[in-house]
Every structure is written in C-alpha cells, then in structure tokens.
C-alpha cells in the first residue's frame, strides 16, 4: 500500500538544562495512508506537536526516519518537503487583502501570473471566500481568517497538509462548524490531512483514523469506532469518553462466553476477544451509556442489584451513581428521551443494573 507518511522507529530527545535529556517521542511507528484524515490525539505534553514538527521538518528525529510518499526525508528542511503546515496562530499580513495573502507564497516562487491567478480563483472557490477576496483580515471573522490561512497552504498544492490545533482559537459553535467544513474540504480535494488535537470530540468527528498518544508513545491506532468501542488500554478507555473500570476474576468459561466475578460477589457474563483462563484477573471496561437501569429484577434479564446514590441532570442525559457493594460503584448515563424520564429514578431507590455481554471491554491485568 502507498503510504503518504511513514514513521519508522522515530524518537526525539530534547537536550535539557544541566544535561537532563527529555525523551519527547519514543520509538514511534506510524503509517498514514494516502488521502486519509489522520489525527494525533493525546493530553498536553504527550509529543503530538513534536511528531508533527518532525514530519514537517521543523525538528529532526534523534533516531529513526520519516518517509513521505516512500522517500526518506533525512535532514531535508521544511521548504523542501511536499508538506505544508497550518498553525493555530495564522499570521495573516494585515496590510494585504485576502487574495494577496493567499497568492503571496506563489509570488515568492515567481510563478507566471496567469498560473497564480488560476490557482487563486480555484482555492478561493474551495474555501468559499471568492466574495471576500478584496477584504482585509481585520474585516473578517475568526472562521474566515482561518479559511484564508488554510487557502494559503492549499494554494501551494502540497501532498500532505499538517494542522497543529488549527481551531483552538475559535469559540465552540464556530469550531464545530469549521470541523465539518474542514472534513468536507478534505474529502473534496482528497489530499492527506494530519491533524494534531487534544480535543477528543474533534478527533472523533473528523478523522478516518486516530493515533492516541501518551508520554511519547502511541497507545492505539484505529478508526473512531474502534478507539471508542474497543479501547486496547486503560489509558485509551479513560482518555476517550467516560468508563467504569471494574476488577474481576474469571470464574467460568463456556463456549465464547465467560463469567467474571467482580468484587468477589458480582457475577457477570462477558465475551472476550482473547482467550482467558479461569482464575485470571481482568479489568472490565464499561461505558456509562451502555448500562441499562430497571426498577425491579426480571427473571429473564441477568442484572446486578444496587442502590442509586446520586443523580445529576446534564441536559441530554442524566448521570447516576449506583452502589453495587461496599467498594464497588458504577456510573450510569441514561438519555432523557422524554421529560417523564427525568423523575424515573430517585436517589435512595433500589435499581437493577444490566449490561449486555458484547458491550463490555476486557483488559488483561
Ligand atoms: N524544544 C524543546 N525543548 C525541550 N523540550 C521540549 C521542546 N519541545 C517540546 N518539548 C517537550 O516535549 C514534550 C512534548 O511536547 P509536545 O509539544 O510535542 O507535546 P504536545 O502533545 O503537542 O502538547 P500540547 O498539546 O501541550 O501542545 C513536552 O514535555 C515538552 O515540554
């Protein structure tokens, strides 16, 4: 398969003061496909920006190699790489119009004016700024300024576009709108986007695939559905969305269903991808919204009995805290379909807690 970008065993150590070195990126192997919207997601300081800067050529790896369309980048400077970076702080020239800002890079390359004009009109159309071509940056909204910054990169026709938290400065509503616009634009032009963000919802909304990073290492690479529904590590399950983590011991295995005992008194059926053995200690990952509450026990539905201790109304959903045993609690999220649902369960009430075996993740621990 043709990879747009490949990182082979890439590490970056920064020399600190008093010879204290800092390993910001540790033995990264990544393959980013041609035409893919790929995000690097992780908490502050996990090495996302450093990884992006090594692809762009602003930093050189301490070890390993970056390949772009099969070519080793070695020590090539940024302007000799077929990539372009869109930053959060888009420095538009205040004294140049939208069109002049976008065409600036092409003029520096001394391209023929007919070609500049053609490419400019195409890109203006693409980012829907044709009507605003003669305005100055101060006459534009934040979102429009961001589109000019994007157009300025697109007009250079890079094979790969790199984004470092490009929407960080925008307010929530505009940010959401720009997320959709960016995604649609990427699909229209079909080039590879590599996108750095610490915002999980943003990554889930826009990406074809996501790499979750922590402390300089990739924890998991997958589609948004794979990452959310099948987290492979506790870090991923905790970082993306909310999770209940329950420690359990495998007590029985029959066919593809296993029975796990949680907190030594609460049996539950699970379906594990990997083979488990009786006696093994595992961590169960249960998303709060995968849990169903019932007011009374049913003979047909296996459930845990619990005491509803807390209820928090959060608009779209209500969040409950249910005590299953003296040391074991679960958080439950129930969607507020009808206004009547809001009063259905009261703190102090006994409830039944049900989770389908297919909805339970298993981490071996
Ligand atoms: N030039 C540098 N010199 C020394 N340390 C650096 C340098 N650049 C980054 N680091 C350190 O490397 C680590 C990774 O930084 P990086 O900017 O890649 O993280 P990040 O995941 O992008 O975080 P953020 O979301 O906060 O930007 C951090 O601990 C940072 O302090």
PDB file of C-alpha atoms in Angstrom, residues 10-275:
ATOM      1  CA  UNK A  10      11.160   7.705  15.328  1.00  0.00           C
ATOM      2  CA  UNK A  11      12.366   9.144  18.634  1.00  0.00           C
ATOM      3  CA  UNK A  12      13.109  12.677  19.730  1.00  0.00           C
ATOM      4  CA  UNK A  13      15.215  13.602  22.716  1.00  0.00           C
ATOM      5  CA  UNK A  14      15.470  17.236  23.712  1.00  0.00           C
ATOM      6  CA  UNK A  15      18.642  18.346  25.446  1.00  0.00           C
ATOM      7  CA  UNK A  16      17.594  19.926  28.712  1.00  0.00           C
ATOM      8  CA  UNK A  17      19.472  22.164  31.092  1.00  0.00           C
ATOM      9  CA  UNK A  18      22.118  20.520  33.296  1.00  0.00           C
ATOM     10  CA  UNK A  19      22.371  17.716  30.718  1.00  0.00           C
ATOM     11  CA  UNK A  20      18.949  16.427  31.678  1.00  0.00           C
ATOM     12  CA  UNK A  21      17.601  14.926  28.490  1.00  0.00           C
ATOM     13  CA  UNK A  22      13.919  14.637  27.785  1.00  0.00           C
ATOM     14  CA  UNK A  23      12.502  11.871  25.617  1.00  0.00           C
ATOM     15  CA  UNK A  24       9.504  13.595  23.993  1.00  0.00           C
ATOM     16  CA  UNK A  25       8.787  10.911  21.364  1.00  0.00           C
ATOM     17  CA  UNK A  26       9.722   7.302  21.931  1.00  0.00           C
ATOM     18  CA  UNK A  27      10.169   4.776  19.082  1.00  0.00           C
ATOM     19  CA  UNK A  28       7.122   5.781  17.079  1.00  0.00           C
ATOM     20  CA  UNK A  29       5.953   3.614  14.180  1.00  0.00           C
ATOM     21  CA  UNK A  30       3.063   5.067  12.186  1.00  0.00           C
ATOM     22  CA  UNK A  31       1.690   4.544   8.728  1.00  0.00           C
ATOM     23  CA  UNK A  32      -0.601   7.215   7.372  1.00  0.00           C
ATOM     24  CA  UNK A  33      -2.469   6.310   4.204  1.00  0.00           C
ATOM     25  CA  UNK A  34      -2.812   8.401   1.106  1.00  0.00           C
ATOM     26  CA  UNK A  35      -5.906  10.625   1.205  1.00  0.00           C
ATOM     27  CA  UNK A  36      -6.589   9.893   4.850  1.00  0.00           C
ATOM     28  CA  UNK A  37      -7.731  12.312   7.567  1.00  0.00           C
ATOM     29  CA  UNK A  38      -5.419  11.192  10.358  1.00  0.00           C
ATOM     30  CA  UNK A  39      -5.359  12.710  13.847  1.00  0.00           C
ATOM     31  CA  UNK A  40      -2.765  12.628  16.592  1.00  0.00           C
ATOM     32  CA  UNK A  41      -4.693  12.865  19.854  1.00  0.00           C
ATOM     33  CA  UNK A  42      -3.440  12.939  23.414  1.00  0.00           C
ATOM     34  CA  UNK A  43      -3.055  15.045  26.546  1.00  0.00           C
ATOM     35  CA  UNK A  44      -0.832  18.088  26.762  1.00  0.00           C
ATOM     36  CA  UNK A  45       2.855  17.206  26.534  1.00  0.00           C
ATOM     37  CA  UNK A  46       2.374  13.715  25.037  1.00  0.00           C
ATOM     38  CA  UNK A  47       4.502  14.522  21.986  1.00  0.00           C
ATOM     39  CA  UNK A  48       1.880  15.257  19.284  1.00  0.00           C
ATOM     40  CA  UNK A  49       3.306  18.578  18.183  1.00  0.00           C
ATOM     41  CA  UNK A  50       6.857  17.250  18.214  1.00  0.00           C
ATOM     42  CA  UNK A  51       5.731  14.374  15.955  1.00  0.00           C
ATOM     43  CA  UNK A  52       4.039  16.784  13.557  1.00  0.00           C
ATOM     44  CA  UNK A  53       7.102  19.050  13.526  1.00  0.00           C
ATOM     45  CA  UNK A  54       9.316  16.085  12.641  1.00  0.00           C
ATOM     46  CA  UNK A  55       7.064  15.300   9.664  1.00  0.00           C
ATOM     47  CA  UNK A  56       7.180  18.970   8.624  1.00  0.00           C
ATOM     48  CA  UNK A  57      10.946  19.149   9.072  1.00  0.00           C
ATOM     49  CA  UNK A  58      10.964  21.829  11.814  1.00  0.00           C
ATOM     50  CA  UNK A  59      12.550  19.219  14.101  1.00  0.00           C
ATOM     51  CA  UNK A  60      14.804  16.328  13.114  1.00  0.00           C
ATOM     52  CA  UNK A  61      14.359  12.916  14.749  1.00  0.00           C
ATOM     53  CA  UNK A  62      17.111  11.846  17.151  1.00  0.00           C
ATOM     54  CA  UNK A  63      16.714   8.319  15.765  1.00  0.00           C
ATOM     55  CA  UNK A  64      14.535   6.745  13.085  1.00  0.00           C
ATOM     56  CA  UNK A  65      13.280   8.040   9.762  1.00  0.00           C
ATOM     57  CA  UNK A  66      10.320   9.929   8.314  1.00  0.00           C
ATOM     58  CA  UNK A  67       9.203   8.869   4.820  1.00  0.00           C
ATOM     59  CA  UNK A  68       6.850  10.932   2.686  1.00  0.00           C
ATOM     60  CA  UNK A  69       5.415   9.045  -0.258  1.00  0.00           C
ATOM     61  CA  UNK A  70       8.158   6.478   0.124  1.00  0.00           C
ATOM     62  CA  UNK A  71      11.033   8.972   0.174  1.00  0.00           C
ATOM     63  CA  UNK A  72      13.269   9.230   3.221  1.00  0.00           C
ATOM     64  CA  UNK A  73      13.266  12.865   4.403  1.00  0.00           C
ATOM     65  CA  UNK A  74      16.635  12.659   6.204  1.00  0.00           C
ATOM     66  CA  UNK A  75      17.732  16.207   7.049  1.00  0.00           C
ATOM     67  CA  UNK A  76      15.612  17.938   4.419  1.00  0.00           C
ATOM     68  CA  UNK A  77      14.442  21.388   5.533  1.00  0.00           C
ATOM     69  CA  UNK A  78      10.695  22.161   5.672  1.00  0.00           C
ATOM     70  CA  UNK A  79      10.556  24.025   2.356  1.00  0.00           C
ATOM     71  CA  UNK A  80      11.991  21.011   0.516  1.00  0.00           C
ATOM     72  CA  UNK A  81       9.307  18.655   1.819  1.00  0.00           C
ATOM     73  CA  UNK A  82       5.997  18.113  -0.021  1.00  0.00           C
ATOM     74  CA  UNK A  83       4.031  19.205   3.061  1.00  0.00           C
ATOM     75  CA  UNK A  84       2.593  22.420   4.406  1.00  0.00           C
ATOM     76  CA  UNK A  85       1.578  23.316   7.964  1.00  0.00           C
ATOM     77  CA  UNK A  86      -1.477  25.278   9.110  1.00  0.00           C
ATOM     78  CA  UNK A  87      -0.914  26.688  12.596  1.00  0.00           C
ATOM     79  CA  UNK A  88      -3.370  27.860  15.222  1.00  0.00           C
ATOM     80  CA  UNK A  89      -1.918  31.341  15.139  1.00  0.00           C
ATOM     81  CA  UNK A  90      -2.322  32.103  11.490  1.00  0.00           C
ATOM     82  CA  UNK A  91      -0.167  35.143  10.858  1.00  0.00           C
ATOM     83  CA  UNK A  92      -2.034  36.840   8.041  1.00  0.00           C
ATOM     84  CA  UNK A  93      -0.486  40.028   6.686  1.00  0.00           C
ATOM     85  CA  UNK A  94      -2.787  42.812   7.923  1.00  0.00           C
ATOM     86  CA  UNK A  95      -1.965  45.173   5.048  1.00  0.00           C
ATOM     87  CA  UNK A  96      -2.709  42.605   2.321  1.00  0.00           C
ATOM     88  CA  UNK A  97      -6.150  41.592   1.063  1.00  0.00           C
ATOM     89  CA  UNK A  98      -7.453  38.021   1.246  1.00  0.00           C
ATOM     90  CA  UNK A  99      -6.351  37.384  -2.360  1.00  0.00           C
ATOM     91  CA  UNK A 100      -2.925  38.947  -1.794  1.00  0.00           C
ATOM     92  CA  UNK A 101      -2.396  36.954   1.390  1.00  0.00           C
ATOM     93  CA  UNK A 102      -3.205  33.709  -0.413  1.00  0.00           C
ATOM     94  CA  UNK A 103      -1.153  34.479  -3.530  1.00  0.00           C
ATOM     95  CA  UNK A 104       1.869  35.692  -1.553  1.00  0.00           C
ATOM     96  CA  UNK A 105       3.626  32.315  -1.432  1.00  0.00           C
ATOM     97  CA  UNK A 106       3.175  31.733  -5.153  1.00  0.00           C
ATOM     98  CA  UNK A 107       4.546  35.166  -5.977  1.00  0.00           C
ATOM     99  CA  UNK A 108       7.613  34.414  -3.892  1.00  0.00           C
ATOM    100  CA  UNK A 109       8.138  31.395  -6.116  1.00  0.00           C
ATOM    101  CA  UNK A 110       7.961  33.634  -9.197  1.00  0.00           C
ATOM    102  CA  UNK A 111       5.235  31.603 -10.847  1.00  0.00           C
ATOM    103  CA  UNK A 112       3.712  33.040 -14.047  1.00  0.00           C
ATOM    104  CA  UNK A 113       0.888  35.449 -13.188  1.00  0.00           C
ATOM    105  CA  UNK A 114      -1.693  33.503 -15.232  1.00  0.00           C
ATOM    106  CA  UNK A 115      -0.998  30.395 -13.149  1.00  0.00           C
ATOM    107  CA  UNK A 116      -1.148  32.356  -9.888  1.00  0.00           C
ATOM    108  CA  UNK A 117      -4.481  33.825 -10.878  1.00  0.00           C
ATOM    109  CA  UNK A 118      -5.901  30.387 -11.863  1.00  0.00           C
ATOM    110  CA  UNK A 119      -4.781  28.694  -8.681  1.00  0.00           C
ATOM    111  CA  UNK A 120      -6.005  31.606  -6.575  1.00  0.00           C
ATOM    112  CA  UNK A 121      -9.528  31.505  -8.052  1.00  0.00           C
ATOM    113  CA  UNK A 122      -9.724  27.737  -7.578  1.00  0.00           C
ATOM    114  CA  UNK A 123      -8.709  27.918  -3.946  1.00  0.00           C
ATOM    115  CA  UNK A 124     -10.963  30.897  -3.178  1.00  0.00           C
ATOM    116  CA  UNK A 125     -13.849  28.859  -4.552  1.00  0.00           C
ATOM    117  CA  UNK A 126     -12.837  25.841  -2.478  1.00  0.00           C
ATOM    118  CA  UNK A 127     -12.776  27.726   0.825  1.00  0.00           C
ATOM    119  CA  UNK A 128     -15.824  29.820  -0.178  1.00  0.00           C
ATOM    120  CA  UNK A 129     -14.093  33.171   0.034  1.00  0.00           C
ATOM    121  CA  UNK A 130     -14.492  34.373  -3.558  1.00  0.00           C
ATOM    122  CA  UNK A 131     -16.795  37.208  -2.490  1.00  0.00           C
ATOM    123  CA  UNK A 132     -14.321  38.350   0.153  1.00  0.00           C
ATOM    124  CA  UNK A 133     -11.200  38.354  -1.949  1.00  0.00           C
ATOM    125  CA  UNK A 134     -10.650  42.114  -1.623  1.00  0.00           C
ATOM    126  CA  UNK A 135     -11.256  42.380   2.117  1.00  0.00           C
ATOM    127  CA  UNK A 136      -8.511  42.864   4.675  1.00  0.00           C
ATOM    128  CA  UNK A 137      -8.010  40.397   7.558  1.00  0.00           C
ATOM    129  CA  UNK A 138      -9.490  42.852  10.117  1.00  0.00           C
ATOM    130  CA  UNK A 139     -12.733  42.787   8.108  1.00  0.00           C
ATOM    131  CA  UNK A 140     -13.079  39.010   8.526  1.00  0.00           C
ATOM    132  CA  UNK A 141     -14.458  36.810  11.309  1.00  0.00           C
ATOM    133  CA  UNK A 142     -12.198  34.302  13.106  1.00  0.00           C
ATOM    134  CA  UNK A 143     -13.544  31.441  10.994  1.00  0.00           C
ATOM    135  CA  UNK A 144     -12.979  33.344   7.767  1.00  0.00           C
ATOM    136  CA  UNK A 145      -9.434  34.212   8.796  1.00  0.00           C
ATOM    137  CA  UNK A 146      -8.848  30.530   9.470  1.00  0.00           C
ATOM    138  CA  UNK A 147     -10.097  29.745   5.965  1.00  0.00           C
ATOM    139  CA  UNK A 148      -7.634  32.263   4.499  1.00  0.00           C
ATOM    140  CA  UNK A 149      -4.823  30.546   6.404  1.00  0.00           C
ATOM    141  CA  UNK A 150      -5.964  27.206   5.025  1.00  0.00           C
ATOM    142  CA  UNK A 151      -6.233  28.600   1.480  1.00  0.00           C
ATOM    143  CA  UNK A 152      -2.706  29.951   1.753  1.00  0.00           C
ATOM    144  CA  UNK A 153      -1.472  26.411   2.408  1.00  0.00           C
ATOM    145  CA  UNK A 154      -3.746  24.711  -0.134  1.00  0.00           C
ATOM    146  CA  UNK A 155      -2.724  27.017  -2.970  1.00  0.00           C
ATOM    147  CA  UNK A 156       0.785  25.577  -2.790  1.00  0.00           C
ATOM    148  CA  UNK A 157      -0.688  22.171  -3.654  1.00  0.00           C
ATOM    149  CA  UNK A 158       1.107  20.140  -1.000  1.00  0.00           C
ATOM    150  CA  UNK A 159       0.755  16.358  -0.999  1.00  0.00           C
ATOM    151  CA  UNK A 160       0.188  16.379   2.733  1.00  0.00           C
ATOM    152  CA  UNK A 161      -1.297  19.131   4.902  1.00  0.00           C
ATOM    153  CA  UNK A 162      -0.357  19.296   8.565  1.00  0.00           C
ATOM    154  CA  UNK A 163      -2.541  21.016  11.164  1.00  0.00           C
ATOM    155  CA  UNK A 164      -1.487  21.953  14.675  1.00  0.00           C
ATOM    156  CA  UNK A 165      -4.632  22.654  16.722  1.00  0.00           C
ATOM    157  CA  UNK A 166      -5.865  24.972  13.968  1.00  0.00           C
ATOM    158  CA  UNK A 167      -9.265  25.627  15.553  1.00  0.00           C
ATOM    159  CA  UNK A 168      -8.020  26.213  19.103  1.00  0.00           C
ATOM    160  CA  UNK A 169      -8.642  29.960  18.999  1.00  0.00           C
ATOM    161  CA  UNK A 170     -12.259  29.728  17.840  1.00  0.00           C
ATOM    162  CA  UNK A 171     -15.360  29.647  20.027  1.00  0.00           C
ATOM    163  CA  UNK A 172     -17.252  26.360  20.407  1.00  0.00           C
ATOM    164  CA  UNK A 173     -20.012  26.940  17.795  1.00  0.00           C
ATOM    165  CA  UNK A 174     -17.626  28.156  15.121  1.00  0.00           C
ATOM    166  CA  UNK A 175     -15.206  25.407  15.963  1.00  0.00           C
ATOM    167  CA  UNK A 176     -17.856  22.760  15.319  1.00  0.00           C
ATOM    168  CA  UNK A 177     -18.833  24.390  12.052  1.00  0.00           C
ATOM    169  CA  UNK A 178     -15.191  24.590  10.921  1.00  0.00           C
ATOM    170  CA  UNK A 179     -14.664  20.921  11.852  1.00  0.00           C
ATOM    171  CA  UNK A 180     -17.365  19.914   9.386  1.00  0.00           C
ATOM    172  CA  UNK A 181     -16.097  22.311   6.741  1.00  0.00           C
ATOM    173  CA  UNK A 182     -12.521  21.036   7.062  1.00  0.00           C
ATOM    174  CA  UNK A 183     -13.674  17.441   6.804  1.00  0.00           C
ATOM    175  CA  UNK A 184     -15.790  18.175   3.721  1.00  0.00           C
ATOM    176  CA  UNK A 185     -12.942  20.087   2.126  1.00  0.00           C
ATOM    177  CA  UNK A 186     -10.523  17.262   2.763  1.00  0.00           C
ATOM    178  CA  UNK A 187     -12.932  14.829   1.104  1.00  0.00           C
ATOM    179  CA  UNK A 188     -13.351  17.145  -1.900  1.00  0.00           C
ATOM    180  CA  UNK A 189      -9.640  17.644  -2.562  1.00  0.00           C
ATOM    181  CA  UNK A 190      -8.599  14.173  -1.456  1.00  0.00           C
ATOM    182  CA  UNK A 191      -5.174  15.042  -0.044  1.00  0.00           C
ATOM    183  CA  UNK A 192      -3.803  13.660   3.207  1.00  0.00           C
ATOM    184  CA  UNK A 193      -4.528  15.688   6.354  1.00  0.00           C
ATOM    185  CA  UNK A 194      -2.559  15.071   9.543  1.00  0.00           C
ATOM    186  CA  UNK A 195      -4.234  16.834  12.426  1.00  0.00           C
ATOM    187  CA  UNK A 196      -2.984  17.444  15.969  1.00  0.00           C
ATOM    188  CA  UNK A 197      -5.578  17.994  18.671  1.00  0.00           C
ATOM    189  CA  UNK A 198      -6.149  17.348  22.362  1.00  0.00           C
ATOM    190  CA  UNK A 199      -9.917  17.534  21.844  1.00  0.00           C
ATOM    191  CA  UNK A 200     -11.337  14.019  21.661  1.00  0.00           C
ATOM    192  CA  UNK A 201     -14.669  15.043  20.211  1.00  0.00           C
ATOM    193  CA  UNK A 202     -12.918  16.947  17.438  1.00  0.00           C
ATOM    194  CA  UNK A 203     -10.775  13.916  16.577  1.00  0.00           C
ATOM    195  CA  UNK A 204     -13.743  11.535  16.654  1.00  0.00           C
ATOM    196  CA  UNK A 205     -15.833  13.825  14.428  1.00  0.00           C
ATOM    197  CA  UNK A 206     -13.272  14.463  11.730  1.00  0.00           C
ATOM    198  CA  UNK A 207     -10.841  11.584  11.462  1.00  0.00           C
ATOM    199  CA  UNK A 208     -10.693   8.467   9.342  1.00  0.00           C
ATOM    200  CA  UNK A 209      -8.183   7.129  11.851  1.00  0.00           C
ATOM    201  CA  UNK A 210      -6.739   8.384  15.117  1.00  0.00           C
ATOM    202  CA  UNK A 211      -3.468   7.658  16.936  1.00  0.00           C
ATOM    203  CA  UNK A 212      -3.845   8.027  20.700  1.00  0.00           C
ATOM    204  CA  UNK A 213      -0.566   9.168  22.249  1.00  0.00           C
ATOM    205  CA  UNK A 214       0.631   9.189  25.823  1.00  0.00           C
ATOM    206  CA  UNK A 215       4.087  10.084  27.131  1.00  0.00           C
ATOM    207  CA  UNK A 216       5.739   9.991  23.721  1.00  0.00           C
ATOM    208  CA  UNK A 217       4.257   6.659  22.672  1.00  0.00           C
ATOM    209  CA  UNK A 218       1.322   5.557  20.554  1.00  0.00           C
ATOM    210  CA  UNK A 219      -1.150   3.564  22.614  1.00  0.00           C
ATOM    211  CA  UNK A 220      -3.604   2.655  19.867  1.00  0.00           C
ATOM    212  CA  UNK A 221      -4.305   3.460  16.216  1.00  0.00           C
ATOM    213  CA  UNK A 222      -7.784   2.929  14.842  1.00  0.00           C
ATOM    214  CA  UNK A 223     -10.978   4.354  13.411  1.00  0.00           C
ATOM    215  CA  UNK A 224     -13.089   6.468  15.770  1.00  0.00           C
ATOM    216  CA  UNK A 225     -15.397   3.472  16.310  1.00  0.00           C
ATOM    217  CA  UNK A 226     -12.508   1.104  17.073  1.00  0.00           C
ATOM    218  CA  UNK A 227     -10.977   3.562  19.506  1.00  0.00           C
ATOM    219  CA  UNK A 228     -14.203   4.293  21.367  1.00  0.00           C
ATOM    220  CA  UNK A 229     -15.835   0.857  21.298  1.00  0.00           C
ATOM    221  CA  UNK A 230     -12.718  -1.300  21.612  1.00  0.00           C
ATOM    222  CA  UNK A 231     -10.093   0.582  23.617  1.00  0.00           C
ATOM    223  CA  UNK A 232      -6.994  -1.575  23.999  1.00  0.00           C
ATOM    224  CA  UNK A 233      -5.522   0.055  27.084  1.00  0.00           C
ATOM    225  CA  UNK A 234      -6.797   1.630  30.244  1.00  0.00           C
ATOM    226  CA  UNK A 235      -5.316   4.951  29.189  1.00  0.00           C
ATOM    227  CA  UNK A 236      -7.301   4.958  25.913  1.00  0.00           C
ATOM    228  CA  UNK A 237     -10.536   3.925  27.657  1.00  0.00           C
ATOM    229  CA  UNK A 238     -10.041   6.680  30.212  1.00  0.00           C
ATOM    230  CA  UNK A 239      -8.940   9.411  27.820  1.00  0.00           C
ATOM    231  CA  UNK A 240     -11.704   8.899  25.242  1.00  0.00           C
ATOM    232  CA  UNK A 241     -15.116   9.279  26.841  1.00  0.00           C
ATOM    233  CA  UNK A 242     -16.018   8.025  30.302  1.00  0.00           C
ATOM    234  CA  UNK A 243     -15.510   4.484  31.537  1.00  0.00           C
ATOM    235  CA  UNK A 244     -16.222   2.358  34.582  1.00  0.00           C
ATOM    236  CA  UNK A 245     -13.233   0.160  35.408  1.00  0.00           C
ATOM    237  CA  UNK A 246     -14.079  -2.937  37.444  1.00  0.00           C
ATOM    238  CA  UNK A 247     -11.600  -5.535  38.566  1.00  0.00           C
ATOM    239  CA  UNK A 248     -12.789  -9.109  38.212  1.00  0.00           C
ATOM    240  CA  UNK A 249     -11.677 -12.722  38.284  1.00  0.00           C
ATOM    241  CA  UNK A 250     -12.635 -15.223  35.596  1.00  0.00           C
ATOM    242  CA  UNK A 251     -14.632 -17.995  37.271  1.00  0.00           C
ATOM    243  CA  UNK A 252     -16.091 -19.945  34.356  1.00  0.00           C
ATOM    244  CA  UNK A 253     -15.598 -20.331  30.626  1.00  0.00           C
ATOM    245  CA  UNK A 254     -18.212 -21.841  28.362  1.00  0.00           C
ATOM    246  CA  UNK A 255     -18.016 -21.576  24.579  1.00  0.00           C
ATOM    247  CA  UNK A 256     -17.378 -17.956  23.753  1.00  0.00           C
ATOM    248  CA  UNK A 257     -18.960 -16.534  26.903  1.00  0.00           C
ATOM    249  CA  UNK A 258     -17.031 -16.167  30.110  1.00  0.00           C
ATOM    250  CA  UNK A 259     -18.314 -15.483  33.572  1.00  0.00           C
ATOM    251  CA  UNK A 260     -16.347 -12.994  35.606  1.00  0.00           C
ATOM    252  CA  UNK A 261     -16.765 -12.328  39.267  1.00  0.00           C
ATOM    253  CA  UNK A 262     -16.420  -8.654  40.122  1.00  0.00           C
ATOM    254  CA  UNK A 263     -15.560  -7.615  43.657  1.00  0.00           C
ATOM    255  CA  UNK A 264     -15.818 -11.306  44.676  1.00  0.00           C
ATOM    256  CA  UNK A 265     -19.634 -11.245  44.752  1.00  0.00           C
ATOM    257  CA  UNK A 266     -20.991  -9.872  41.487  1.00  0.00           C
ATOM    258  CA  UNK A 267     -21.028 -12.347  38.585  1.00  0.00           C
ATOM    259  CA  UNK A 268     -21.362 -11.045  35.032  1.00  0.00           C
ATOM    260  CA  UNK A 269     -21.209 -12.601  31.555  1.00  0.00           C
ATOM    261  CA  UNK A 270     -18.679 -11.205  29.092  1.00  0.00           C
ATOM    262  CA  UNK A 271     -17.479 -12.003  25.586  1.00  0.00           C
ATOM    263  CA  UNK A 272     -13.706 -11.736  25.408  1.00  0.00           C
ATOM    264  CA  UNK A 273     -11.789 -11.387  22.150  1.00  0.00           C
ATOM    265  CA  UNK A 274      -8.710 -13.101  23.552  1.00  0.00           C
ATOM    266  CA  UNK A 275      -8.751 -16.416  25.311  1.00  0.00           C
TER     267      UNK A 275
END
